[in-house]
mmCIF file of C-alpha atoms in Angstrom:
data_model
loop_
_atom_site.group_PDB
_atom_site.id
_atom_site.type_symbol
_atom_site.label_atom_id
_atom_site.label_comp_id
_atom_site.label_asym_id
_atom_site.label_seq_id
_atom_site.Cartn_x
_atom_site.Cartn_y
_atom_site.Cartn_z
ATOM 1 C CA MET K 27 -153.209 165.352 124.251
ATOM 2 C CA GLU K 28 -155.438 162.613 125.312
ATOM 3 C CA GLY K 29 -152.996 161.380 128.032
ATOM 4 C CA GLU K 30 -153.964 164.925 129.737
ATOM 5 C CA ILE K 31 -157.972 164.944 128.347
ATOM 6 C CA GLU K 32 -157.794 161.936 130.812
ATOM 7 C CA ASN K 33 -156.176 163.160 133.560
ATOM 8 C CA ALA K 34 -158.694 165.893 133.487
ATOM 9 C CA TYR K 35 -161.508 163.250 134.146
ATOM 10 C CA GLN K 36 -159.478 161.540 136.808
ATOM 11 C CA TYR K 37 -159.719 164.881 138.722
ATOM 12 C CA GLN K 38 -162.909 165.104 139.303
ATOM 13 C CA GLU K 39 -163.367 161.120 140.397
ATOM 14 C CA GLU K 40 -165.107 160.812 143.973
ATOM 15 C CA MET K 41 -162.109 158.209 144.855
ATOM 16 C CA THR K 42 -159.609 160.930 143.923
ATOM 17 C CA GLN K 43 -160.877 163.797 145.784
ATOM 18 C CA VAL K 44 -161.034 162.284 148.639
ATOM 19 C CA ILE K 45 -157.352 161.046 148.755
ATOM 20 C CA ALA K 46 -156.475 164.475 148.226
ATOM 21 C CA MET K 47 -158.707 166.583 150.969
ATOM 22 C CA SER K 48 -157.285 163.757 153.025
ATOM 23 C CA CYS K 49 -153.197 164.844 152.381
ATOM 24 C CA VAL K 50 -154.141 168.815 152.697
ATOM 25 C CA PRO K 51 -153.800 169.515 156.026
ATOM 26 C CA GLU K 52 -155.944 171.130 157.644
ATOM 27 C CA ASP K 53 -154.811 174.806 158.721
ATOM 28 C CA ILE K 54 -154.650 175.015 154.930
ATOM 29 C CA SER K 55 -158.014 173.639 153.868
ATOM 30 C CA SER K 56 -160.321 175.473 157.134
ATOM 31 C CA ILE K 57 -158.452 179.146 155.139
ATOM 32 C CA THR K 58 -162.018 180.964 152.946
ATOM 33 C CA ASN K 59 -160.469 182.797 151.370
ATOM 34 C CA GLN K 60 -159.324 181.536 147.536
ATOM 35 C CA VAL K 61 -156.439 183.752 146.854
ATOM 36 C CA GLU K 62 -153.909 182.765 150.856
ATOM 37 C CA GLN K 63 -155.996 179.701 150.835
ATOM 38 C CA LEU K 64 -153.901 178.952 147.063
ATOM 39 C CA LYS K 65 -150.761 180.704 148.056
ATOM 40 C CA ARG K 66 -150.094 178.776 151.361
ATOM 41 C CA LEU K 67 -151.165 175.550 149.435
ATOM 42 C CA VAL K 68 -148.115 175.940 146.504
ATOM 43 C CA LYS K 69 -145.694 176.467 149.511
ATOM 44 C CA TRP K 70 -147.295 173.737 150.734
ATOM 45 C CA PHE K 71 -146.780 171.848 148.358
ATOM 46 C CA PRO K 72 -142.892 170.794 148.115
ATOM 47 C CA THR K 73 -142.902 170.751 151.834
ATOM 48 C CA PHE K 74 -145.731 167.374 150.704
ATOM 49 C CA PHE K 75 -144.276 166.012 147.749
ATOM 50 C CA SER K 76 -139.923 165.261 146.623
ATOM 51 C CA TRP K 77 -138.082 166.753 143.457
ATOM 52 C CA CYS K 78 -136.283 163.020 141.791
ATOM 53 C CA ASN K 79 -134.237 163.024 139.390
ATOM 54 C CA GLN K 80 -132.871 159.831 139.751
ATOM 55 C CA PRO K 81 -134.697 156.844 141.902
ATOM 56 C CA LYS K 82 -132.692 156.015 145.139
ATOM 57 C CA CYS K 83 -130.458 152.473 144.482
ATOM 58 C CA THR K 84 -133.732 149.650 146.142
ATOM 59 C CA LYS K 85 -130.524 147.980 147.505
ATOM 60 C CA CYS K 86 -128.544 150.118 148.932
ATOM 61 C CA GLY K 87 -130.119 153.389 149.142
ATOM 62 C CA ASP K 88 -128.098 155.832 147.667
ATOM 63 C CA ASP K 89 -129.499 158.535 144.529
ATOM 64 C CA LYS K 90 -125.557 159.966 143.726
ATOM 65 C CA ASN K 91 -124.160 157.160 141.849
ATOM 66 C CA GLN K 92 -127.453 156.713 139.582
ATOM 67 C CA GLU K 93 -127.152 156.256 136.568
ATOM 68 C CA ARG K 94 -129.064 155.921 133.117
ATOM 69 C CA PHE K 95 -129.840 152.354 132.082
ATOM 70 C CA GLY K 96 -133.090 153.238 129.348
ATOM 71 C CA ASP K 97 -136.338 152.851 129.370
ATOM 72 C CA GLU K 98 -138.087 150.105 130.051
ATOM 73 C CA THR K 99 -141.730 148.141 129.569
ATOM 74 C CA PRO K 100 -144.497 149.368 131.155
ATOM 75 C CA ASN K 101 -146.057 146.235 133.942
ATOM 76 C CA ALA K 102 -149.244 145.947 133.688
ATOM 77 C CA GLU K 103 -149.902 147.843 137.069
ATOM 78 C CA ASP K 104 -147.856 150.568 135.571
ATOM 79 C CA ARG K 105 -149.752 150.822 132.639
ATOM 80 C CA GLU K 106 -152.651 150.546 135.357
ATOM 81 C CA TYR K 107 -151.753 153.916 137.031
ATOM 82 C CA GLY K 108 -150.848 155.592 133.695
ATOM 83 C CA ALA K 109 -147.072 155.012 133.919
ATOM 84 C CA SER K 110 -146.375 154.253 129.690
ATOM 85 C CA ARG K 111 -142.498 155.238 129.866
ATOM 86 C CA ILE K 112 -140.107 153.579 132.897
ATOM 87 C CA GLU K 113 -136.789 154.774 133.685
ATOM 88 C CA SER K 114 -134.739 152.120 134.723
ATOM 89 C CA TYR K 115 -131.048 153.402 136.587
ATOM 90 C CA ARG K 116 -127.968 150.964 137.175
ATOM 91 C CA CYS K 117 -126.269 151.812 141.412
ATOM 92 C CA ARG K 118 -122.464 152.317 140.411
ATOM 93 C CA ASN K 119 -122.381 151.172 144.366
ATOM 94 C CA ASP K 120 -123.876 147.438 143.295
ATOM 95 C CA GLY K 121 -124.838 147.580 140.069
ATOM 96 C CA VAL K 122 -128.868 147.273 141.348
ATOM 97 C CA ILE K 123 -130.840 148.494 138.213
ATOM 98 C CA THR K 124 -134.255 150.206 139.760
ATOM 99 C CA ARG K 125 -136.879 150.904 138.443
ATOM 100 C CA PHE K 126 -138.460 154.567 137.783
ATOM 101 C CA PRO K 127 -142.333 154.374 136.129
ATOM 102 C CA ARG K 128 -143.921 157.805 135.238
ATOM 103 C CA TYR K 129 -147.087 157.322 137.379
ATOM 104 C CA ASN K 130 -150.103 159.528 135.671
ATOM 105 C CA ASN K 131 -152.487 158.485 138.301
ATOM 106 C CA PRO K 132 -153.262 161.404 140.711
ATOM 107 C CA VAL K 133 -153.924 158.449 143.059
ATOM 108 C CA LYS K 134 -150.456 156.505 142.809
ATOM 109 C CA LEU K 135 -148.541 160.298 142.952
ATOM 110 C CA PHE K 136 -150.552 160.473 146.455
ATOM 111 C CA ASP K 137 -148.646 157.093 147.333
ATOM 112 C CA THR K 138 -145.472 157.787 146.163
ATOM 113 C CA ARG K 139 -145.575 161.948 146.222
ATOM 114 C CA THR K 140 -142.494 162.113 143.890
ATOM 115 C CA GLY K 141 -141.734 162.897 140.756
ATOM 116 C CA ARG K 142 -140.631 165.910 138.483
ATOM 117 C CA CYS K 143 -142.923 168.744 137.269
ATOM 118 C CA GLY K 144 -145.264 166.268 135.655
ATOM 119 C CA GLU K 145 -145.721 164.640 138.823
ATOM 120 C CA TYR K 146 -145.380 167.114 140.347
ATOM 121 C CA ALA K 147 -148.317 169.635 138.710
ATOM 122 C CA ASN K 148 -151.215 166.388 138.317
ATOM 123 C CA ALA K 149 -150.814 165.782 141.816
ATOM 124 C CA PHE K 150 -150.937 170.220 142.492
ATOM 125 C CA THR K 151 -154.004 170.019 139.993
ATOM 126 C CA ALA K 152 -155.902 166.977 141.842
ATOM 127 C CA ILE K 153 -154.941 169.266 145.195
ATOM 128 C CA CYS K 154 -157.202 172.156 143.893
ATOM 129 C CA ILE K 155 -159.916 170.605 142.226
ATOM 130 C CA ALA K 156 -161.054 168.751 145.435
ATOM 131 C CA LEU K 157 -160.081 172.165 147.181
ATOM 132 C CA GLY K 158 -163.192 173.809 144.775
ATOM 133 C CA HIS K 159 -160.884 175.689 142.665
ATOM 134 C CA LYS K 160 -162.090 175.856 139.000
ATOM 135 C CA SER K 161 -158.699 173.979 138.024
ATOM 136 C CA ARG K 162 -156.862 173.003 135.083
ATOM 137 C CA LYS K 163 -153.003 171.923 134.465
ATOM 138 C CA CYS K 164 -150.490 173.915 131.740
ATOM 139 C CA LEU K 165 -147.993 171.328 129.163
ATOM 140 C CA ASP K 166 -145.215 173.255 127.838
ATOM 141 C CA TRP K 167 -144.274 171.584 124.662
ATOM 142 C CA THR K 168 -140.584 173.409 125.986
ATOM 143 C CA ASP K 169 -140.699 170.481 128.674
ATOM 144 C CA HIS K 170 -143.001 171.197 131.928
ATOM 145 C CA VAL K 171 -146.303 171.440 133.528
ATOM 146 C CA TRP K 172 -147.813 173.428 136.181
ATOM 147 C CA THR K 173 -150.886 174.661 137.221
ATOM 148 C CA GLU K 174 -154.041 177.454 136.815
ATOM 149 C CA VAL K 175 -156.688 178.209 139.233
ATOM 150 C CA TYR K 176 -159.791 180.589 138.456
ATOM 151 C CA VAL K 177 -159.661 183.396 141.044
ATOM 152 C CA ASP K 178 -162.918 185.033 141.905
ATOM 153 C CA GLU K 179 -162.235 188.439 143.457
ATOM 154 C CA PHE K 180 -159.046 188.396 140.290
ATOM 155 C CA LYS K 181 -162.435 187.419 137.237
ATOM 156 C CA ARG K 182 -158.919 185.508 135.811
ATOM 157 C CA TRP K 183 -156.674 182.572 135.709
ATOM 158 C CA VAL K 184 -153.703 182.337 137.569
ATOM 159 C CA HIS K 185 -151.247 180.354 137.733
ATOM 160 C CA LEU K 186 -148.916 178.407 139.867
ATOM 161 C CA ASP K 187 -146.254 175.891 139.662
ATOM 162 C CA SER K 188 -146.664 173.943 142.513
ATOM 163 C CA CYS K 189 -141.640 172.948 141.831
ATOM 164 C CA ASP K 190 -140.920 176.381 142.868
ATOM 165 C CA ALA K 191 -144.539 177.519 144.918
ATOM 166 C CA TYR K 192 -144.930 180.256 142.173
ATOM 167 C CA PHE K 193 -148.384 181.988 142.709
ATOM 168 C CA ASP K 194 -149.178 184.005 139.245
ATOM 169 C CA GLU K 195 -146.355 184.644 137.930
ATOM 170 C CA PRO K 196 -146.492 183.311 134.593
ATOM 171 C CA LEU K 197 -143.247 185.422 132.868
ATOM 172 C CA ALA K 198 -140.708 183.260 135.554
ATOM 173 C CA TYR K 199 -139.240 181.355 132.910
ATOM 174 C CA GLU K 200 -138.921 183.311 129.973
ATOM 175 C CA LYS K 201 -138.352 186.935 132.448
ATOM 176 C CA GLY K 202 -136.248 184.021 135.171
ATOM 177 C CA TRP K 203 -135.536 180.853 133.368
ATOM 178 C CA GLY K 204 -134.224 182.000 129.700
ATOM 179 C CA LYS K 205 -136.672 179.982 128.947
ATOM 180 C CA ASN K 206 -137.991 180.090 124.748
ATOM 181 C CA LEU K 207 -141.343 178.712 124.801
ATOM 182 C CA THR K 208 -143.662 177.881 122.067
ATOM 183 C CA TYR K 209 -146.351 176.244 122.459
ATOM 184 C CA VAL K 210 -148.306 175.966 126.120
ATOM 185 C CA ILE K 211 -152.354 174.397 126.485
ATOM 186 C CA ALA K 212 -154.027 174.424 129.193
ATOM 187 C CA THR K 213 -156.748 170.798 129.929
ATOM 188 C CA SER K 214 -159.652 170.674 131.707
ATOM 189 C CA ASN K 215 -162.602 168.145 131.573
ATOM 190 C CA GLU K 216 -164.259 171.060 130.421
ATOM 191 C CA GLU K 217 -162.040 172.375 128.764
ATOM 192 C CA ILE K 218 -158.310 172.951 126.255
ATOM 193 C CA VAL K 219 -156.716 175.609 125.413
ATOM 194 C CA ASP K 220 -153.555 177.279 123.406
ATOM 195 C CA VAL K 221 -152.618 180.117 126.292
ATOM 196 C CA THR K 222 -149.222 180.652 125.404
ATOM 197 C CA LYS K 223 -149.696 183.929 125.056
ATOM 198 C CA ARG K 224 -150.116 184.528 128.829
ATOM 199 C CA TYR K 225 -146.992 183.234 128.841
ATOM 200 C CA VAL K 226 -144.579 185.085 126.508
ATOM 201 C CA LEU K 227 -142.087 188.082 126.781
ATOM 202 C CA ASP K 228 -143.002 188.665 122.667
ATOM 203 C CA PRO K 229 -145.492 187.502 120.841
ATOM 204 C CA MET K 230 -144.567 188.165 118.216
ATOM 205 C CA LEU K 231 -140.459 186.086 118.726
ATOM 206 C CA ASN K 232 -143.140 182.800 119.585
ATOM 207 C CA ARG K 233 -144.639 183.054 116.896
ATOM 208 C CA MET K 234 -141.460 182.392 114.965
ATOM 209 C CA ARG K 235 -140.816 180.095 116.783
ATOM 210 C CA ARG K 236 -143.904 178.119 116.096
ATOM 211 C CA GLU K 237 -143.050 175.265 113.819
ATOM 212 C CA LYS K 238 -143.829 172.393 115.568
ATOM 213 C CA VAL K 239 -147.015 171.999 113.804
ATOM 214 C CA ASN K 240 -149.627 174.474 111.975
ATOM 215 C CA GLU K 241 -151.379 176.246 113.207
ATOM 216 C CA LYS K 242 -154.358 175.855 110.897
ATOM 217 C CA TRP K 243 -153.694 171.979 111.936
ATOM 218 C CA LEU K 244 -153.353 172.366 116.037
ATOM 219 C CA GLU K 245 -156.370 175.603 116.061
ATOM 220 C CA ASP K 246 -159.113 172.913 114.639
ATOM 221 C CA THR K 247 -156.983 169.985 116.422
ATOM 222 C CA ILE K 248 -158.105 171.857 119.745
ATOM 223 C CA LYS K 249 -161.901 172.659 118.388
ATOM 224 C CA GLN K 250 -161.925 169.008 118.142
ATOM 225 C CA LYS K 251 -160.991 167.400 120.828
ATOM 226 C CA ARG K 252 -162.913 170.691 123.154
ATOM 227 C CA GLU K 253 -166.295 169.499 121.211
ATOM 228 C CA SER K 254 -165.930 166.041 121.703
ATOM 229 C CA MET K 255 -165.383 166.451 125.878
ATOM 230 C CA TRP K 256 -168.905 168.709 126.051
#
């Protein structure tokens, strides 16, 4: 949770918001209707950001013949931009090793503009906040990340997935993808909330799957982290 809290504060930084706003097309940033703007934004984002299963070889430029070659120790620059994990790939064409730092710092991500769901959600949440939307990042413990925005018109939090351009489709993962979610924790600079129930088809089945941590421990930990933010 510490990494999620750190990101939540980074989204509020002036530099982050200025750079985020510079990335958004004027025809989107000028939209005054919140729902319309968010729908346009989530559809635009995959044209701004690119998915990366494995990086292109730094020598031949091919990304189809890359094989995973383990992880590397992060260097000073990696750590500066929140990359605690560095994936390493070897090109089958020429044997060149290419590093793929998993950056968490949104400012760095506005430069690289590539990654997987974690990078997508980090950059997208920062943009939502820069546009003035109350937003938070959701971490699904079965390995996915997305954004929630509080929509004034609906008077509730709304699910946005910048990888697949989903707007208000919280059951897409269990109903559409066939996932069995366990825990979904939303984090902003103001709170940490267990929002799992919004994303599951059957709360009882979900309860049976939640075996990774003790429920009382999770409740107390979230409360403690939330209180430390105030």
